[in-house]
PDB file of C-alpha atoms in Angstrom:
ATOM      1  CA  MET A   1      18.845  -9.341   4.802  1.00 45.00           C
ATOM      2  CA  SER A   2      15.604 -10.663   3.553  1.00 53.00           C
ATOM      3  CA  ASN A   3      14.466  -9.894  -0.165  1.00 66.00           C
ATOM      4  CA  ASN A   4      10.827 -10.044   1.246  1.00 63.00           C
ATOM      5  CA  PRO A   5      10.044  -6.994   3.143  1.00 65.00           C
ATOM      6  CA  GLY A   6       6.855  -8.428   4.603  1.00 69.00           C
ATOM      7  CA  LEU A   7       5.911 -10.187   7.797  1.00 73.00           C
ATOM      8  CA  VAL A   8       7.091 -13.773   7.979  1.00 79.00           C
ATOM      9  CA  GLY A   9       4.220 -16.321   7.174  1.00 81.00           C
ATOM     10  CA  GLN A  10       2.514 -13.137   5.930  1.00 83.00           C
ATOM     11  CA  ALA A  11       0.305 -15.324   3.502  1.00 85.00           C
ATOM     12  CA  ARG A  12      -0.717 -17.490   6.518  1.00 90.00           C
ATOM     13  CA  TYR A  13      -1.770 -14.329   8.767  1.00 89.00           C
ATOM     14  CA  ARG A  14      -3.556 -13.026   5.788  1.00 90.00           C
ATOM     15  CA  ASN A  15      -5.662 -16.078   5.342  1.00 93.00           C
ATOM     16  CA  ALA A  16      -6.373 -16.636   9.055  1.00 94.00           C
ATOM     17  CA  PHE A  17      -7.535 -12.848   9.271  1.00 94.00           C
ATOM     18  CA  ARG A  18      -9.877 -13.419   6.207  1.00 95.00           C
ATOM     19  CA  ALA A  19     -11.308 -16.843   7.749  1.00 96.00           C
ATOM     20  CA  ALA A  20     -11.622 -15.801  11.445  1.00 96.00           C
ATOM     21  CA  GLY A  21     -13.085 -12.379  10.107  1.00 96.00           C
ATOM     22  CA  ALA A  22     -15.788 -14.220   7.985  1.00 97.00           C
ATOM     23  CA  VAL A  23     -16.640 -16.599  10.785  1.00 97.00           C
ATOM     24  CA  LEU A  24     -16.867 -13.858  13.426  1.00 97.00           C
ATOM     25  CA  LEU A  25     -19.189 -11.778  11.041  1.00 97.00           C
ATOM     26  CA  ILE A  26     -21.452 -14.781  10.120  1.00 97.00           C
ATOM     27  CA  VAL A  27     -21.567 -15.771  13.898  1.00 97.00           C
ATOM     28  CA  GLY A  28     -22.209 -11.868  15.049  1.00 96.00           C
ATOM     29  CA  ILE A  29     -24.986 -11.636  12.356  1.00 96.00           C
ATOM     30  CA  VAL A  30     -26.751 -14.485  13.539  1.00 96.00           C
ATOM     31  CA  VAL A  31     -26.364 -13.791  17.468  1.00 95.00           C
ATOM     32  CA  PHE A  32     -27.444 -10.572  16.871  1.00 95.00           C
ATOM     33  CA  GLY A  33     -30.521 -11.338  14.511  1.00 94.00           C
ATOM     34  CA  TYR A  34     -31.645 -13.930  17.298  1.00 92.00           C
ATOM     35  CA  GLY A  35     -31.333 -11.222  19.900  1.00 91.00           C
ATOM     36  CA  ILE A  36     -33.497  -8.718  18.070  1.00 91.00           C
ATOM     37  CA  VAL A  37     -36.007 -11.405  17.141  1.00 91.00           C
ATOM     38  CA  SER A  38     -36.237 -12.522  20.873  1.00 88.00           C
ATOM     39  CA  VAL A  39     -36.023  -9.128  22.674  1.00 86.00           C
ATOM     40  CA  PHE A  40     -38.440  -7.421  20.109  1.00 87.00           C
ATOM     41  CA  GLY A  41     -40.715 -10.444  19.808  1.00 84.00           C
ATOM     42  CA  SER A  42     -41.214 -11.188  23.290  1.00 79.00           C
ATOM     43  CA  ASP A  43     -44.436 -10.381  25.262  1.00 80.00           C
ATOM     44  CA  GLY A  44     -43.035  -9.707  28.570  1.00 81.00           C
ATOM     45  CA  PHE A  45     -39.624  -8.796  29.799  1.00 80.00           C
ATOM     46  CA  PRO A  46     -37.043 -10.694  27.856  1.00 77.00           C
ATOM     47  CA  GLY A  47     -34.383 -12.901  29.875  1.00 80.00           C
ATOM     48  CA  GLY A  48     -30.705 -12.083  30.408  1.00 84.00           C
ATOM     49  CA  TRP A  49     -29.453 -14.444  27.755  1.00 85.00           C
ATOM     50  CA  ARG A  50     -31.619 -12.836  24.877  1.00 86.00           C
ATOM     51  CA  ILE A  51     -30.508  -9.407  26.103  1.00 87.00           C
ATOM     52  CA  ALA A  52     -26.981 -10.659  25.830  1.00 90.00           C
ATOM     53  CA  CYS A  53     -27.281 -11.939  22.437  1.00 88.00           C
ATOM     54  CA  PHE A  54     -28.902  -8.845  21.424  1.00 88.00           C
ATOM     55  CA  ILE A  55     -26.233  -6.384  22.825  1.00 91.00           C
ATOM     56  CA  GLY A  56     -23.186  -9.028  22.264  1.00 92.00           C
ATOM     57  CA  GLY A  57     -23.624  -9.520  18.654  1.00 93.00           C
ATOM     58  CA  LEU A  58     -22.778  -6.040  17.871  1.00 94.00           C
ATOM     59  CA  PRO A  59     -19.220  -6.372  19.014  1.00 95.00           C
ATOM     60  CA  LEU A  60     -18.649  -9.853  17.209  1.00 96.00           C
ATOM     61  CA  ILE A  61     -19.865  -8.142  13.924  1.00 96.00           C
ATOM     62  CA  GLY A  62     -17.339  -5.232  14.656  1.00 96.00           C
ATOM     63  CA  PHE A  63     -14.563  -7.618  15.367  1.00 97.00           C
ATOM     64  CA  GLY A  64     -15.289  -9.802  12.317  1.00 97.00           C
ATOM     65  CA  MET A  65     -15.356  -7.039   9.959  1.00 97.00           C
ATOM     66  CA  MET A  66     -11.995  -5.609  11.480  1.00 96.00           C
ATOM     67  CA  LEU A  67     -10.396  -8.876  11.136  1.00 96.00           C
ATOM     68  CA  LEU A  68     -11.418  -8.945   7.353  1.00 95.00           C
ATOM     69  CA  GLN A  69     -10.459  -5.612   6.875  1.00 94.00           C
ATOM     70  CA  ALA A  70      -6.982  -6.522   8.024  1.00 92.00           C
ATOM     71  CA  GLY A  71      -6.954  -9.516   5.948  1.00 92.00           C
ATOM     72  CA  PHE A  72      -7.955  -7.559   2.641  1.00 92.00           C
ATOM     73  CA  LEU A  73      -5.800  -4.516   3.401  1.00 90.00           C
ATOM     74  CA  GLY A  74      -3.117  -5.291   0.761  1.00 87.00           C
ATOM     75  CA  ALA A  75      -5.719  -5.837  -1.809  1.00 88.00           C
ATOM     76  CA  ALA A  76      -7.541  -2.645  -1.292  1.00 89.00           C
ATOM     77  CA  ALA A  77      -4.149  -0.681  -0.966  1.00 88.00           C
ATOM     78  CA  ARG A  78      -3.255  -1.910  -4.360  1.00 88.00           C
ATOM     79  CA  TYR A  79      -6.414  -0.746  -5.809  1.00 88.00           C
ATOM     80  CA  GLY A  80      -6.146   2.646  -4.145  1.00 89.00           C
ATOM     81  CA  ALA A  81      -2.750   3.057  -5.713  1.00 88.00           C
ATOM     82  CA  GLY A  82      -3.885   1.872  -9.152  1.00 88.00           C
ATOM     83  CA  GLU A  83      -6.648   4.623  -9.183  1.00 89.00           C
ATOM     84  CA  THR A  84      -4.716   7.510  -7.710  1.00 88.00           C
ATOM     85  CA  MET A  85      -1.179   7.266  -9.067  1.00 86.00           C
ATOM     86  CA  PRO A  86      -2.047   7.943 -12.761  1.00 85.00           C
ATOM     87  CA  VAL A  87      -3.713  11.397 -11.560  1.00 84.00           C
ATOM     88  CA  VAL A  88      -0.603  11.903  -9.364  1.00 80.00           C
ATOM     89  CA  ARG A  89       1.863  11.457 -12.025  1.00 78.00           C
ATOM     90  CA  ASP A  90      -0.275  13.647 -14.460  1.00 79.00           C
ATOM     91  CA  SER A  91      -0.670  16.452 -11.900  1.00 78.00           C
ATOM     92  CA  ALA A  92       3.046  16.363 -11.093  1.00 73.00           C
ATOM     93  CA  SER A  93       3.890  16.671 -14.843  1.00 71.00           C
ATOM     94  CA  TYR A  94       1.412  19.414 -15.249  1.00 72.00           C
ATOM     95  CA  LEU A  95       2.601  21.490 -12.056  1.00 71.00           C
ATOM     96  CA  THR A  96       6.423  21.140 -13.276  1.00 70.00           C
ATOM     97  CA  ASP A  97       6.439  21.300 -16.930  1.00 66.00           C
ATOM     98  CA  GLY A  98       7.427  17.767 -17.463  1.00 60.00           C
ATOM     99  CA  GLN A  99      10.234  17.819 -15.190  1.00 61.00           C
ATOM    100  CA  GLY A 100       8.389  15.911 -12.283  1.00 60.00           C
ATOM    101  CA  ILE A 101       8.707  15.838  -8.579  1.00 64.00           C
ATOM    102  CA  LEU A 102      11.421  13.527  -7.490  1.00 64.00           C
ATOM    103  CA  GLY A 103      10.922  11.531 -10.597  1.00 60.00           C
ATOM    104  CA  VAL A 104       6.983  11.369 -10.430  1.00 60.00           C
ATOM    105  CA  GLY A 105       5.483  12.896 -13.536  1.00 56.00           C
ATOM    106  CA  ARG A 106       8.873  13.217 -15.603  1.00 58.00           C
ATOM    107  CA  THR A 107       8.346  13.644 -19.409  1.00 57.00           C
ATOM    108  CA  VAL A 108      11.884  14.752 -20.384  1.00 56.00           C
ATOM    109  CA  ASP A 109      13.956  12.135 -21.584  1.00 56.00           C
ATOM    110  CA  ASP A 110      17.145  12.444 -19.526  1.00 55.00           C
ATOM    111  CA  GLY A 111      19.128  10.090 -21.574  1.00 54.00           C
ATOM    112  CA  ALA A 112      19.574  12.590 -24.636  1.00 52.00           C
ATOM    113  CA  VAL A 113      20.521  15.461 -22.417  1.00 49.00           C
ATOM    114  CA  ARG A 114      23.234  13.273 -20.376  1.00 51.00           C
ATOM    115  CA  ALA A 115      24.643  11.974 -24.071  1.00 51.00           C
ATOM    116  CA  ALA A 116      24.653  15.660 -25.357  1.00 52.00           C
ATOM    117  CA  GLY A 117      26.337  17.104 -22.057  1.00 51.00           C
ATOM    118  CA  GLY A 118      29.602  15.035 -22.051  1.00 53.00           C
ATOM    119  CA  SER A 119      31.874  15.011 -25.066  1.00 71.00           C
ATOM    120  CA  GLY A 120      35.384  14.101 -23.414  1.00 78.00           C
ATOM    121  CA  PRO A 121      36.737  10.889 -22.261  1.00 84.00           C
ATOM    122  CA  TYR A 122      35.205   8.234 -19.962  1.00 82.00           C
ATOM    123  CA  CYS A 123      36.728   7.634 -16.587  1.00 85.00           C
ATOM    124  CA  ARG A 124      38.511   4.144 -16.175  1.00 85.00           C
ATOM    125  CA  ALA A 125      37.202   3.912 -12.660  1.00 84.00           C
ATOM    126  CA  CYS A 126      33.486   4.387 -13.185  1.00 82.00           C
ATOM    127  CA  GLY A 127      32.572   4.775 -16.629  1.00 79.00           C
ATOM    128  CA  VAL A 128      31.235   8.241 -16.611  1.00 82.00           C
ATOM    129  CA  ARG A 129      31.489  10.349 -19.522  1.00 83.00           C
ATOM    130  CA  ASN A 130      33.185  14.048 -18.616  1.00 83.00           C
ATOM    131  CA  ASP A 131      33.704  16.926 -20.236  1.00 83.00           C
ATOM    132  CA  ALA A 132      36.598  17.332 -22.722  1.00 81.00           C
ATOM    133  CA  ASP A 133      38.437  19.823 -20.585  1.00 84.00           C
ATOM    134  CA  ALA A 134      37.958  17.825 -17.487  1.00 85.00           C
ATOM    135  CA  ARG A 135      41.117  16.587 -15.317  1.00 86.00           C
ATOM    136  CA  PHE A 136      39.026  14.566 -12.794  1.00 87.00           C
ATOM    137  CA  CYS A 137      35.960  12.373 -13.133  1.00 87.00           C
ATOM    138  CA  ASP A 138      32.624  14.138 -12.443  1.00 84.00           C
ATOM    139  CA  GLY A 139      31.440  10.709 -10.848  1.00 83.00           C
ATOM    140  CA  CYS A 140      34.133   9.484  -8.721  1.00 87.00           C
ATOM    141  CA  GLY A 141      36.726  12.275  -8.611  1.00 87.00           C
ATOM    142  CA  ALA A 142      39.557   9.913 -10.025  1.00 88.00           C
ATOM    143  CA  SER A 143      42.226  11.243 -12.291  1.00 87.00           C
ATOM    144  CA  LEU A 144      41.258  11.240 -15.925  1.00 85.00           C
ATOM    145  CA  ALA A 145      44.969  11.632 -17.114  1.00 76.00           C
TER     146      ALA A 145
END
């Protein structure tokens, strides 16, 4: 199994989306601008090419923006997570009196609680400390005798 959970060649695709999106956006703006000037600046009925530039520039702008969004999606997601996760952590801590929800917002030190809980022998198989009167390990179930 791969350590990288992303798409193979993800950086190449991301850069291709960014480059193609920028090119399509610029071309779309130029084509749409030419279409606006030629359609609204003509004295008579504009030709088909001018109307096609006027209408066709908008889809080019839309596809360019879509590709740019796909290329910068990771950066936007990291920014959003950085802005929202501290608030989520603080809210979870406040709502659960420091216990947290599935580990989010936990303010209680579990290490001190675990150390005070077990006062008996350690398990030879897994190393978990058990109660003084335990005959079997709480962690793996092996015999402590």
